[in-house]
CSV table of C-alpha atoms in Angstrom, one decimal:
chain,number,residue,atom,x,y,z
Y,166,MET,CA,136.9,77.3,-9.3
Y,167,ILE,CA,140.1,79.4,-9.8
Y,168,ARG,CA,143.5,78.0,-8.9
Y,169,TYR,CA,146.4,80.3,-8.3
Y,170,GLU,CA,149.7,78.6,-8.3
Y,171,VAL,CA,153.1,79.8,-7.2
Y,172,THR,CA,156.2,77.7,-7.8
Y,173,LEU,CA,159.3,78.4,-5.7
Y,174,GLU,CA,162.8,77.3,-6.5
Y,175,THR,CA,165.6,77.9,-4.1
Y,176,GLY,CA,169.2,76.7,-3.4
Y,177,ALA,CA,169.8,73.8,-1.1
Y,178,ASP,CA,171.1,76.0,1.7
Y,179,GLN,CA,167.8,78.0,2.0
Y,180,ALA,CA,165.4,75.2,1.1
Y,181,PRO,CA,164.6,74.1,4.7
Y,182,ALA,CA,164.0,77.6,5.9
Y,183,VAL,CA,161.8,78.5,2.9
Y,184,ALA,CA,159.7,75.3,3.3
Y,185,ALA,CA,159.3,76.0,7.1
Y,186,TYR,CA,158.3,79.6,6.5
Y,187,MET,CA,155.8,78.7,3.9
Y,188,ARG,CA,154.3,75.9,6.0
Y,189,ASP,CA,154.3,77.6,9.4
Y,190,VAL,CA,153.8,81.4,8.6
Y,191,HIS,CA,153.2,82.4,5.0
Y,192,ILE,CA,150.4,80.0,4.0
Y,193,PRO,CA,148.5,80.2,7.3
Y,194,GLU,CA,148.5,84.0,6.9
Y,195,ILE,CA,147.2,83.7,3.4
Y,196,PHE,CA,144.6,81.2,4.5
Y,197,ALA,CA,143.4,83.6,7.2
Y,198,THR,CA,142.5,86.2,4.6
Y,199,GLY,CA,139.4,84.0,3.8
Y,200,CYS,CA,140.0,84.4,0.0
Y,201,PHE,CA,140.7,80.7,-0.6
Y,202,ARG,CA,138.8,77.5,0.2
Y,203,ILE,CA,141.8,75.3,-0.1
Y,204,ILE,CA,145.6,75.8,0.0
Y,205,ARG,CA,148.1,73.0,-0.9
Y,206,LEU,CA,151.8,72.9,-0.5
Y,207,ASP,CA,153.6,70.4,-2.6
Y,208,ARG,CA,157.3,69.5,-3.1
Y,209,ALA,CA,158.8,68.3,-6.3
Y,210,SER,CA,162.3,68.1,-4.9
Y,211,PRO,CA,164.1,69.5,-1.8
Y,212,THR,CA,164.6,72.8,-3.6
Y,213,ARG,CA,161.2,73.1,-5.6
Y,214,LEU,CA,157.9,73.8,-4.0
Y,215,ARG,CA,154.4,74.7,-5.4
Y,216,THR,CA,151.6,76.2,-3.6
Y,217,SER,CA,148.0,75.9,-5.0
Y,218,TYR,CA,145.4,78.3,-3.8
Y,219,VAL,CA,141.8,77.4,-4.7
Y,220,ALA,CA,139.3,80.3,-4.8
Y,221,GLN,CA,135.6,79.8,-5.4
Y,222,ARG,CA,135.3,82.8,-7.7
Y,223,ALA,CA,137.7,85.0,-9.7
Y,224,GLU,CA,136.6,87.9,-7.6
Y,225,ASP,CA,138.0,86.2,-4.5
Y,226,LEU,CA,141.4,85.9,-6.2
Y,227,GLN,CA,141.3,89.5,-7.3
Y,228,HIS,CA,140.4,90.6,-3.8
Y,229,TYR,CA,143.4,88.7,-2.5
Y,230,LEU,CA,145.7,90.1,-5.1
Y,231,ARG,CA,144.5,93.7,-4.5
Y,232,GLU,CA,144.1,93.8,-0.8
Y,233,HIS,CA,146.5,91.2,0.8
Y,234,ALA,CA,149.2,90.0,-1.7
Y,235,PRO,CA,151.3,93.3,-1.7
Y,236,THR,CA,151.9,93.0,2.1
Y,237,LEU,CA,152.4,89.3,2.2
Y,238,ARG,CA,154.8,89.4,-0.8
Y,239,ALA,CA,156.8,92.2,0.8
Y,240,GLU,CA,157.1,90.2,4.1
Y,241,PHE,CA,158.3,87.2,2.1
Y,242,GLN,CA,160.8,89.3,0.2
Y,243,ALA,CA,162.1,90.9,3.3
Y,244,ARG,CA,162.7,87.4,4.8
Y,245,PHE,CA,164.3,85.9,1.6
Y,246,PRO,CA,165.7,88.9,-0.3
Y,247,THR,CA,167.8,86.7,-2.6
Y,248,GLY,CA,168.0,83.1,-3.6
Y,249,VAL,CA,164.3,82.3,-4.3
Y,250,THR,CA,162.9,82.3,-7.8
Y,251,LEU,CA,159.1,82.6,-8.1
Y,252,SER,CA,156.7,82.0,-10.9
Y,253,ARG,CA,152.9,82.6,-10.7
Y,254,GLU,CA,150.0,81.2,-12.8
Y,255,THR,CA,146.3,81.4,-12.6
Y,256,TRP,CA,144.2,78.4,-13.8
Y,257,THR,CA,140.5,78.2,-14.4
Y,258,GLU,CA,138.9,74.9,-13.8
Y,259,VAL,CA,137.4,73.4,-17.0
Y,260,ALA,CA,136.4,69.9,-15.8
Y,261,VAL,CA,136.9,67.5,-12.9
Y,262,TRP,CA,136.7,63.7,-12.8
Y,263,GLU,CA,136.3,62.2,-9.4
């Protein structure tokens, strides 16, 4: 499994709009690409969110990044041109205890 994580930090004034956009628009559009099996949206504080996208294979993530991410990122940037700081990381699952 491959986990692609994006952390978003924003000011308190934009936080509700960013969270609503992620929940109601952006993440459903990403899920609709079929590249990810599971997507989670977590909140550490009112101004800090993390999305975790779980892909079955590295090829699924690469397909998303190549074919879908540029458009979806541009739409997000157009909606929130300033005030949101993003960081992205890719994690490869090593082991799971359930």
